[in-house]
PDB file of C-alpha atoms in Angstrom:
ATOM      1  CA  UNK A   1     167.813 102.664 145.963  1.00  0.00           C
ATOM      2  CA  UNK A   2     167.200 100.236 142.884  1.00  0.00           C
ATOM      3  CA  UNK A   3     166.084 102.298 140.146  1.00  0.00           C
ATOM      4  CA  UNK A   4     163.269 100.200 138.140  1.00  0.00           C
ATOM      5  CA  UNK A   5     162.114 101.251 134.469  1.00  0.00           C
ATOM      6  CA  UNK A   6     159.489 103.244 136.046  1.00  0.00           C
ATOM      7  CA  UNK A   7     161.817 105.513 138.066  1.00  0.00           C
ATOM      8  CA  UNK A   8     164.051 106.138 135.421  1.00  0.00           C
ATOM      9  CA  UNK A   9     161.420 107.421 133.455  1.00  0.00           C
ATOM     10  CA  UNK A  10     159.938 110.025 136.062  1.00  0.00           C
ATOM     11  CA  UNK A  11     163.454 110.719 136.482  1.00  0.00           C
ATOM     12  CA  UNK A  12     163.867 111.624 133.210  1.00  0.00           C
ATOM     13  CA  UNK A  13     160.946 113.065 132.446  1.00  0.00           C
ATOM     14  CA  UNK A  14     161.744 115.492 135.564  1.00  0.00           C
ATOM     15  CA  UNK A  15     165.250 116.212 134.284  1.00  0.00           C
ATOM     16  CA  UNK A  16     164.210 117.139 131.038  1.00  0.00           C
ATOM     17  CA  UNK A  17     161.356 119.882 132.007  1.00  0.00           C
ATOM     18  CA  UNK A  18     163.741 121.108 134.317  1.00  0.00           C
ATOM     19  CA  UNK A  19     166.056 121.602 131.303  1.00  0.00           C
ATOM     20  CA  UNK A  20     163.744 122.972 129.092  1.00  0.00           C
ATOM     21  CA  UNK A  21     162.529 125.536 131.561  1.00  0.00           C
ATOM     22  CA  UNK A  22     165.983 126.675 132.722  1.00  0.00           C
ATOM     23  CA  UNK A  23     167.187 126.409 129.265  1.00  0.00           C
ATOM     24  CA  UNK A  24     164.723 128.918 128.308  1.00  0.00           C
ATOM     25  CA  UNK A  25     165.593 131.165 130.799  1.00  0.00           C
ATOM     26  CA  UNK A  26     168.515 131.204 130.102  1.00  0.00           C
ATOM     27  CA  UNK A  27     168.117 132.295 125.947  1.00  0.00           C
ATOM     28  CA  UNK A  28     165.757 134.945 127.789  1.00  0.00           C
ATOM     29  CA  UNK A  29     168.186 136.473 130.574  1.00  0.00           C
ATOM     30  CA  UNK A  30     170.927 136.706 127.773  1.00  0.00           C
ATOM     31  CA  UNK A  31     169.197 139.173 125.563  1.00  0.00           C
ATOM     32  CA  UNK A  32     169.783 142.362 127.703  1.00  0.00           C
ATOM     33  CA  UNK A  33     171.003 144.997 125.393  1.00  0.00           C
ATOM     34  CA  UNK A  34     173.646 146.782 127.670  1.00  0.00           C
ATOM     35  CA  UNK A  35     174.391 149.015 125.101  1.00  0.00           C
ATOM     36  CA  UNK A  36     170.926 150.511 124.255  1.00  0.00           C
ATOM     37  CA  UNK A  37     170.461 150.966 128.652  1.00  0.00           C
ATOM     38  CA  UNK A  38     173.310 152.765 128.893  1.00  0.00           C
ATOM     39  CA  UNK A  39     172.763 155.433 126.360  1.00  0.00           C
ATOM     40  CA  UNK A  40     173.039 158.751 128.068  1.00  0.00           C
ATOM     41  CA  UNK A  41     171.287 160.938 125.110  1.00  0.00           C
ATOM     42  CA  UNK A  42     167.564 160.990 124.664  1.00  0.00           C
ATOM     43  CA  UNK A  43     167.931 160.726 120.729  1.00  0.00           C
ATOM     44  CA  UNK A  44     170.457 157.679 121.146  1.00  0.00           C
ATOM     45  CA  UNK A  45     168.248 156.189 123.292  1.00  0.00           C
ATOM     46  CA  UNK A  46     165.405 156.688 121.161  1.00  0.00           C
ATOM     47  CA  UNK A  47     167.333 154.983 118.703  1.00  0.00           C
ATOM     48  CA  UNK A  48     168.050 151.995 120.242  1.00  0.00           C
ATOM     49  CA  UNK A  49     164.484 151.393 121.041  1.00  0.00           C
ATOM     50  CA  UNK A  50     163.047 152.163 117.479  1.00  0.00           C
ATOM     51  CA  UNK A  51     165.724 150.559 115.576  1.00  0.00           C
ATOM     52  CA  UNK A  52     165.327 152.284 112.271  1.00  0.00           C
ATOM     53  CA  UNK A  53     161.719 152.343 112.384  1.00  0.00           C
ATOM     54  CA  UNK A  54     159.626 155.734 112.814  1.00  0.00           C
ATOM     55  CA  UNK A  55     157.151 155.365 114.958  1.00  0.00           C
ATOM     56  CA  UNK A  56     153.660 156.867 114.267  1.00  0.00           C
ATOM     57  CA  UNK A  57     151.949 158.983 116.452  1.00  0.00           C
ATOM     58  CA  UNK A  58     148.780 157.695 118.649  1.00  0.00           C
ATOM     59  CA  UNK A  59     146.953 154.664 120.158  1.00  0.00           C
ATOM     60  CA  UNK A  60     148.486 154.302 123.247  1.00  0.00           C
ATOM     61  CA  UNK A  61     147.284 155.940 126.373  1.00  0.00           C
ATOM     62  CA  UNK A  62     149.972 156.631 129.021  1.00  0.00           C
ATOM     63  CA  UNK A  63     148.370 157.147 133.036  1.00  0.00           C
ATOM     64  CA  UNK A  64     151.108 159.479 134.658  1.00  0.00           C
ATOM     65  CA  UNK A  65     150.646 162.064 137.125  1.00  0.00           C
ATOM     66  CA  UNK A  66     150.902 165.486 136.032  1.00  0.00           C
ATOM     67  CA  UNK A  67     152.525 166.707 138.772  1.00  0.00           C
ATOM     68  CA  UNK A  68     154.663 164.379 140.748  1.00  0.00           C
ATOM     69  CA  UNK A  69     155.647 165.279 144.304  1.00  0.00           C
ATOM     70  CA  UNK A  70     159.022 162.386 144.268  1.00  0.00           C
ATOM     71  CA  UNK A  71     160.306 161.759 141.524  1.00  0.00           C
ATOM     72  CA  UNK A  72     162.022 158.654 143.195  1.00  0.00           C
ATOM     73  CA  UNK A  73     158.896 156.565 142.525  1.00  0.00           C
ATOM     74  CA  UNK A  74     156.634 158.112 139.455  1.00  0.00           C
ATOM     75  CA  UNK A  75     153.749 155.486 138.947  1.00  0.00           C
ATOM     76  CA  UNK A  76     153.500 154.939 135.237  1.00  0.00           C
ATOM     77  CA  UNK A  77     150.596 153.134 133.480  1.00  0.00           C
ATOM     78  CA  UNK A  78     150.816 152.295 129.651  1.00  0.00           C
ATOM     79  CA  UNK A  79     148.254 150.417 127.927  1.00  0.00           C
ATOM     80  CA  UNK A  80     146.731 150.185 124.736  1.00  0.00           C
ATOM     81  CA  UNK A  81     143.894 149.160 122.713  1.00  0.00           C
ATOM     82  CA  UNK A  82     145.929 147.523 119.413  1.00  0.00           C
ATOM     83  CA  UNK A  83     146.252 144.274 118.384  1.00  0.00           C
ATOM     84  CA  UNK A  84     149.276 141.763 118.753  1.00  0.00           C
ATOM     85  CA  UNK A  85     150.995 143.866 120.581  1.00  0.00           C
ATOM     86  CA  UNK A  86     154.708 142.297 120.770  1.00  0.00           C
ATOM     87  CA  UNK A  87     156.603 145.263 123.239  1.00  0.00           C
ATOM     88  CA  UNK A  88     156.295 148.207 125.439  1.00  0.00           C
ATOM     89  CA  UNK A  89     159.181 150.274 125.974  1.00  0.00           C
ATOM     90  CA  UNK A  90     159.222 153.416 128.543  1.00  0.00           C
ATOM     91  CA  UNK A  91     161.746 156.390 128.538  1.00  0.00           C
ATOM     92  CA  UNK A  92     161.889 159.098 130.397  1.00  0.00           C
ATOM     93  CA  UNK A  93     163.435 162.011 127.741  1.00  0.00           C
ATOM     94  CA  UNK A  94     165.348 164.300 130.393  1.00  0.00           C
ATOM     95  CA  UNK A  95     166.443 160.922 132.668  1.00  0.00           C
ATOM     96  CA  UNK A  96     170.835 161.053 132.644  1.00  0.00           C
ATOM     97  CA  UNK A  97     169.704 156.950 131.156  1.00  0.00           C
ATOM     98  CA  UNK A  98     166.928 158.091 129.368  1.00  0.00           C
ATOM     99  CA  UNK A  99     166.241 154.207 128.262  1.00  0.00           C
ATOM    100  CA  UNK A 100     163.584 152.591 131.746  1.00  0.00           C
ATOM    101  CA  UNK A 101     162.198 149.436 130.329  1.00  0.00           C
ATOM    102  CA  UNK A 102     160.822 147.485 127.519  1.00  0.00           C
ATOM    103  CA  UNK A 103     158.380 144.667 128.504  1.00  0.00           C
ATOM    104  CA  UNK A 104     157.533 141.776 126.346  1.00  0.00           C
ATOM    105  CA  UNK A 105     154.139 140.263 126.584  1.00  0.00           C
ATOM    106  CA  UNK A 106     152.708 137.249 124.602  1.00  0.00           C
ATOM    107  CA  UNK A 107     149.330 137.135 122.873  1.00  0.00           C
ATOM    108  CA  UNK A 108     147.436 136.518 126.582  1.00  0.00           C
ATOM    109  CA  UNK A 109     148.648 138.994 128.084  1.00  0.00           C
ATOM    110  CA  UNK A 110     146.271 142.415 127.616  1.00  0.00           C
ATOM    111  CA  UNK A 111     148.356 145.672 126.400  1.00  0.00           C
ATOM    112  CA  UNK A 112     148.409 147.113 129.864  1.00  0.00           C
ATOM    113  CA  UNK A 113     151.824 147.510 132.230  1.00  0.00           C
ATOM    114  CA  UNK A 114     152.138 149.524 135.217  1.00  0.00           C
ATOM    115  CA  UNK A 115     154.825 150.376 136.953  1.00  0.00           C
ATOM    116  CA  UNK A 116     156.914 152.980 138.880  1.00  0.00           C
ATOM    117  CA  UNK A 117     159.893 154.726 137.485  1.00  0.00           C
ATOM    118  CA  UNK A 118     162.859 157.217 138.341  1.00  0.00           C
ATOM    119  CA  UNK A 119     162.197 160.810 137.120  1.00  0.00           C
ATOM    120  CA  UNK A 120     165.616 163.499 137.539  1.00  0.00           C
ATOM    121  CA  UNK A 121     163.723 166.516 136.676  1.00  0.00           C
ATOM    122  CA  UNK A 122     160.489 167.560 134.972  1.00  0.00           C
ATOM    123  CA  UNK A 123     160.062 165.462 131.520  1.00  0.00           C
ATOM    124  CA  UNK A 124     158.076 163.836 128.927  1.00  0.00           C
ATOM    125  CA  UNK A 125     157.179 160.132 129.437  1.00  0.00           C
ATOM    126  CA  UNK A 126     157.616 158.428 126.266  1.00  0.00           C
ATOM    127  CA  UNK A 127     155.989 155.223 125.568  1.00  0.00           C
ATOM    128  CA  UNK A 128     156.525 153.281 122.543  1.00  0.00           C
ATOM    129  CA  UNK A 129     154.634 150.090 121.537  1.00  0.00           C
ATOM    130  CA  UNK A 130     155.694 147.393 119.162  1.00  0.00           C
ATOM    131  CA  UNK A 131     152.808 145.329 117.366  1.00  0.00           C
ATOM    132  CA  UNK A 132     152.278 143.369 114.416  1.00  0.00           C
ATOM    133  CA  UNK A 133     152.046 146.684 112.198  1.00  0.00           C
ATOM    134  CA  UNK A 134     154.695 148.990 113.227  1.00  0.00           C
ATOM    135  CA  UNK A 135     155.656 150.858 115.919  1.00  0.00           C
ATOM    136  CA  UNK A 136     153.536 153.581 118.005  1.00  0.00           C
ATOM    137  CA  UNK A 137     154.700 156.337 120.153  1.00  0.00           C
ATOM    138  CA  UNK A 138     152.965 158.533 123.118  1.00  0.00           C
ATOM    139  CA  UNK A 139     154.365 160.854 125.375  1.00  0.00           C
ATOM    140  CA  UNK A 140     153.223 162.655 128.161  1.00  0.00           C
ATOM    141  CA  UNK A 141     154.654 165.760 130.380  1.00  0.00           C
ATOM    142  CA  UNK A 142     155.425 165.100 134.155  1.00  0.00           C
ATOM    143  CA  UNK A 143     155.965 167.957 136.020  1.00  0.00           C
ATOM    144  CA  UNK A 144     158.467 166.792 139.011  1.00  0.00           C
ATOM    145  CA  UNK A 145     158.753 169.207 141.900  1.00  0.00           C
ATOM    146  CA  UNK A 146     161.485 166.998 144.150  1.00  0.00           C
ATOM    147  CA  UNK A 147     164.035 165.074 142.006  1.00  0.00           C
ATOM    148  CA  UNK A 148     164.377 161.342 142.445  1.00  0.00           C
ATOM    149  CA  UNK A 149     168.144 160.361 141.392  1.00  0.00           C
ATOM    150  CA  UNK A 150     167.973 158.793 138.798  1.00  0.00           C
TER     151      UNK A 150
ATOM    152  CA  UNK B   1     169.574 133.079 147.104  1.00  0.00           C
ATOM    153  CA  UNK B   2     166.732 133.523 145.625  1.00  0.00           C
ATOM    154  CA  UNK B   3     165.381 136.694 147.663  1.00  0.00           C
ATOM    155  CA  UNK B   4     161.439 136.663 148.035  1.00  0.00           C
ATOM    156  CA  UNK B   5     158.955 138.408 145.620  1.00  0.00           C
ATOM    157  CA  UNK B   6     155.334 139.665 146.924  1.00  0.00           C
ATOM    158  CA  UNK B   7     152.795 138.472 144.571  1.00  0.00           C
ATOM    159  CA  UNK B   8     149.251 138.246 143.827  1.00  0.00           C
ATOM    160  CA  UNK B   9     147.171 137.086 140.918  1.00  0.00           C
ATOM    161  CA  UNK B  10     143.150 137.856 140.975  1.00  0.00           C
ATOM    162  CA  UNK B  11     140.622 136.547 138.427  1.00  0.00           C
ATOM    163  CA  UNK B  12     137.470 138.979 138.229  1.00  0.00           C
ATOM    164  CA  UNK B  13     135.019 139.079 134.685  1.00  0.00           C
ATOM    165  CA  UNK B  14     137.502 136.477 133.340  1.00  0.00           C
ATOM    166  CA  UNK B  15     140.628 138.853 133.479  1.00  0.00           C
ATOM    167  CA  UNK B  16     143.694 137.910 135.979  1.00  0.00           C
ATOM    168  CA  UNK B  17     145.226 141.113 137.462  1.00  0.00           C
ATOM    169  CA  UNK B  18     148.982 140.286 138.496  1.00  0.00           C
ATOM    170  CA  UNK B  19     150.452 142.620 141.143  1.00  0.00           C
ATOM    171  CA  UNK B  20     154.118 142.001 142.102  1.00  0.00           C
ATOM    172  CA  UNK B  21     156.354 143.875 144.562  1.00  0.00           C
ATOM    173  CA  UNK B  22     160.420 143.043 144.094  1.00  0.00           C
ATOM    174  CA  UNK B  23     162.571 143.788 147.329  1.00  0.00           C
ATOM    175  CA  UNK B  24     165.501 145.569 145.530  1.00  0.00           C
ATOM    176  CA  UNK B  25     167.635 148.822 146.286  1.00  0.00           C
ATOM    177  CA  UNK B  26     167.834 149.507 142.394  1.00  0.00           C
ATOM    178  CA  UNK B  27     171.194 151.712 142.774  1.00  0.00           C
ATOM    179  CA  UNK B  28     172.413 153.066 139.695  1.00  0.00           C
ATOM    180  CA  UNK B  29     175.605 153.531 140.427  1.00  0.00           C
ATOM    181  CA  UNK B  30     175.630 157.367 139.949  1.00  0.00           C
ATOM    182  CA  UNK B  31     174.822 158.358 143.336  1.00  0.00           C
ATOM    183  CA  UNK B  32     177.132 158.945 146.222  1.00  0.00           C
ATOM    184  CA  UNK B  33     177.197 158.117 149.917  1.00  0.00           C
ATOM    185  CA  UNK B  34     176.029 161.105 152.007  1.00  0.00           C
ATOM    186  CA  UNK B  35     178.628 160.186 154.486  1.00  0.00           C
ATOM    187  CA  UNK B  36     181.330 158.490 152.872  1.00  0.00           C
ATOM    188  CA  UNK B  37     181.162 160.990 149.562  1.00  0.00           C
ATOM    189  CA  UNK B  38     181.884 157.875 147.236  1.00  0.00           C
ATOM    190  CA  UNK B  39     179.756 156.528 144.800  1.00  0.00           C
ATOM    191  CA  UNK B  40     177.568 153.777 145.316  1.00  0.00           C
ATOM    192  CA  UNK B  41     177.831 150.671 143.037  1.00  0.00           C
ATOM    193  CA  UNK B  42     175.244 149.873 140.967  1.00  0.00           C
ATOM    194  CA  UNK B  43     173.069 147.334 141.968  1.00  0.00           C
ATOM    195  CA  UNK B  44     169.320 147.001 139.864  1.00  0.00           C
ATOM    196  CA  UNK B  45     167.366 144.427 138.335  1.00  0.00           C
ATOM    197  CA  UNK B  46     167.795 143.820 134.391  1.00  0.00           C
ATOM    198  CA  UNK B  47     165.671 140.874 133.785  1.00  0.00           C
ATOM    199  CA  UNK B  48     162.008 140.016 134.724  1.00  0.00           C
ATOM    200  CA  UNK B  49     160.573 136.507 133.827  1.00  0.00           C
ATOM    201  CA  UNK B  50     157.095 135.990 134.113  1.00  0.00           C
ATOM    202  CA  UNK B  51     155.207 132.099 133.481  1.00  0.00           C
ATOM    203  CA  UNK B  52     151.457 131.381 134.049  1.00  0.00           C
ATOM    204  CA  UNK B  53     151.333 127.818 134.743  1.00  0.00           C
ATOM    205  CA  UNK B  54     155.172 127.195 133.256  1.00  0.00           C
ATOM    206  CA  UNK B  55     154.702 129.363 129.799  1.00  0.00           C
ATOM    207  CA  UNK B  56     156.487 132.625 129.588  1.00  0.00           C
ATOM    208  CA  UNK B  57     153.899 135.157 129.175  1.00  0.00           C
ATOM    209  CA  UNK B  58     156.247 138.616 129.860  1.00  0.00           C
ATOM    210  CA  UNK B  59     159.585 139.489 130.013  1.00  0.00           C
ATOM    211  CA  UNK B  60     160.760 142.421 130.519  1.00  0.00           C
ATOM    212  CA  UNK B  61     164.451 144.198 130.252  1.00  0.00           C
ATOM    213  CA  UNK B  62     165.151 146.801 132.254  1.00  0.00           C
ATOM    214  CA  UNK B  63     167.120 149.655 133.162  1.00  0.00           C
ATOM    215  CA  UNK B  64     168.109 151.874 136.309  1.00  0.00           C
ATOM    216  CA  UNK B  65     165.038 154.266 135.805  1.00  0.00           C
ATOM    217  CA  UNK B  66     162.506 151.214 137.409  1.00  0.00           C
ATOM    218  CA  UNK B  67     162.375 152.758 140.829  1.00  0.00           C
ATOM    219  CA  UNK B  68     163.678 151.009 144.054  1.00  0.00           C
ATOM    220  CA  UNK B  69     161.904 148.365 145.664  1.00  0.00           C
ATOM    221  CA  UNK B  70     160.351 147.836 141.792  1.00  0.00           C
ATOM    222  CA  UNK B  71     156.379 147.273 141.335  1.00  0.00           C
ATOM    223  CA  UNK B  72     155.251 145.972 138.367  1.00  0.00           C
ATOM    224  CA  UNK B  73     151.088 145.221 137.469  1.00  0.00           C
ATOM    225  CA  UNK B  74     149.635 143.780 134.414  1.00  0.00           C
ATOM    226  CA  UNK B  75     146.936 141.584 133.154  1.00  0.00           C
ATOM    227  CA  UNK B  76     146.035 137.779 131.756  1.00  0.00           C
ATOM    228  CA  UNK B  77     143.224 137.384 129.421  1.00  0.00           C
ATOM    229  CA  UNK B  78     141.438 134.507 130.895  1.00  0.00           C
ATOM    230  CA  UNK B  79     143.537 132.332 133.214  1.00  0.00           C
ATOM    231  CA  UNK B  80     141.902 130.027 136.179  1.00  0.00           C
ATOM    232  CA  UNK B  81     141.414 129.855 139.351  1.00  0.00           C
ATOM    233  CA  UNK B  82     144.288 127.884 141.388  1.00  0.00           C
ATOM    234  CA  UNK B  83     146.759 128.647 137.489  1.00  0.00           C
ATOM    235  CA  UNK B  84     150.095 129.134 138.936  1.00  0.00           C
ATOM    236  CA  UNK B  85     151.969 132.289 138.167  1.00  0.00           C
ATOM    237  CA  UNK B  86     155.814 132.657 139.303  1.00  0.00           C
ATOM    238  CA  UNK B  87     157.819 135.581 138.332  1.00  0.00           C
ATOM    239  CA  UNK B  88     161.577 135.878 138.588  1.00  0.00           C
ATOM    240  CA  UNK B  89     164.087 138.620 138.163  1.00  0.00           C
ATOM    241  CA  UNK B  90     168.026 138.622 137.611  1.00  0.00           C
ATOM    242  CA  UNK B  91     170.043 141.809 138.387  1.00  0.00           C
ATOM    243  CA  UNK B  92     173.529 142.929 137.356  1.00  0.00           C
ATOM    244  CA  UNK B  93     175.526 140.962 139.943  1.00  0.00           C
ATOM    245  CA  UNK B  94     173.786 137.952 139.076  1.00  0.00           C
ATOM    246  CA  UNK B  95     171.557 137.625 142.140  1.00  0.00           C
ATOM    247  CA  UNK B  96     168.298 136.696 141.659  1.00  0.00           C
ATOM    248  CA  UNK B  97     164.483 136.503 143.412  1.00  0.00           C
ATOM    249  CA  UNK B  98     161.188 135.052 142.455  1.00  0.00           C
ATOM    250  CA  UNK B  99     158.131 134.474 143.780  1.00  0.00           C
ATOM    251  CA  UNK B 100     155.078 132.403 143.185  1.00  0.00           C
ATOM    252  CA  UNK B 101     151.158 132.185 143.381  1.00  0.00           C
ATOM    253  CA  UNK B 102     148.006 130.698 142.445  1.00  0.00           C
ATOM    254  CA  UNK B 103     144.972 132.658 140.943  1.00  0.00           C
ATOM    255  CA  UNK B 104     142.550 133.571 143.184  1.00  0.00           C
ATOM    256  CA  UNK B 105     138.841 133.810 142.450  1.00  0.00           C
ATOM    257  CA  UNK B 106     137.433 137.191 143.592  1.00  0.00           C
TER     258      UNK B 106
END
């Protein structure tokens, strides 16, 4: 095939967003803290996630079952009403890796996650939400009745 | 391979709801084989990448708590219909899935 000016440039132009799109991928999958996930302790992983700074109490609302028949798959809503919210991190205080999840959402996405998670044995959810001003903390009790390994 | 991702994006009172289903055993590594009595190597999702019309709009990290066969849900401010949202995740040994779809008016 003879490549004219005009093919080289869609060529190009395809190469390129194709670069920029894996390239950002890529600077996104290489941030996963290994270290902070495989904290075994609920205080270390509490640390990890807070990083030095103390959350305060309030403004999140966390939508957990209070009694969960499986604890194999515990459906787990966090959400919140702040502003510029920048992270939501779950942990599960009594899990052997305490540490579930953190999500990061940009500015159109709406403070709201839900998803299922892994609960050993009765235990406080613990959600903790990163914004703007400081970090937030909520937990709520989940009473298991049949262990999911976690 | 890419393994397949279940998703679906509705628009309703000019919110997008995003539903996704992953396909994924989500083994943590700690638990054994009933029959064999050996432990069963982990195997779970770490990364989540999430674009709405090729902007990352989540990402997410996680850990071996997100249970097996993983559901996530969340929601766009605005968004329109036929906007093209893809997610993609990565897991330990590398492999990864993704999925695609366009808003739907409801």
């Amino acid at each position: 095939m003879k490549i004219t000016r005009r093919h080289a440039l869609k060529l190009g132009s395809i190469g390129a967003l194709i670069g920029t799109i894996s390239g950002f991928a890529k600077t996104v999958f290489a941030e996963w803290p290994a270290a902070a996930f495989d904290t075994t302790a609920y205080e270390d992983s509490y640390a990890a996630v807070t990083n030095g700074v103390e959350p305060k109490e309030g403004g999140i609302t966390i939508d957990a079952p209070e009694i969960a028949s499986n604890g194999a798959t515990v459906p787990v809503t966090v959400s919140t009403d702040m502003q510029d919210v920048k992270s939501i991190s779950v942990l599960v205080e009594n899990n052997p890796r305490p540490y579930i999840a953190t999500f990061f959402i940009n500015e159109n996405i709406e403070a709201t996650i839900a998803t299922r998670v892994k609960m050993r044995e009765t235990s406080n959810v613990v959600a903790i939400v990163e914004t703007a001003s400081g970090k937030f903390i909520a937990k709520q009790s989940v009473k298991v009745t049949a262990g999911g390994c976690a | 391979m890419d393994k397949k991702v279940k998703i679906r994006a509705t628009l309703k009172d000019g919110v997008t709801t995003v539903k996704a289903l992953m396909t994924h055993p989500m083994e943590t590594g700690a638990r054994k084989d009933k029959s064999t009595g050996e432990l069963v190597p982990a195997e779970y999702i770490q990364e989540i990448l999430v674009t709405h019309n090729e902007v990352v709009v989540l990402n997410a990290n996680w850990g071996t708590g997100i249970s097996k066969n993983p559901y996530l849900s969340f929601k766009i401010k605005g968004g329109a219909a036929g906007d093209t949202i893809a997610l993609t995740w990565k897991d330990n040994l590398g492999e990864t899935g993704s999925g695609e779809t366009q808003i739907k008016q409801k």
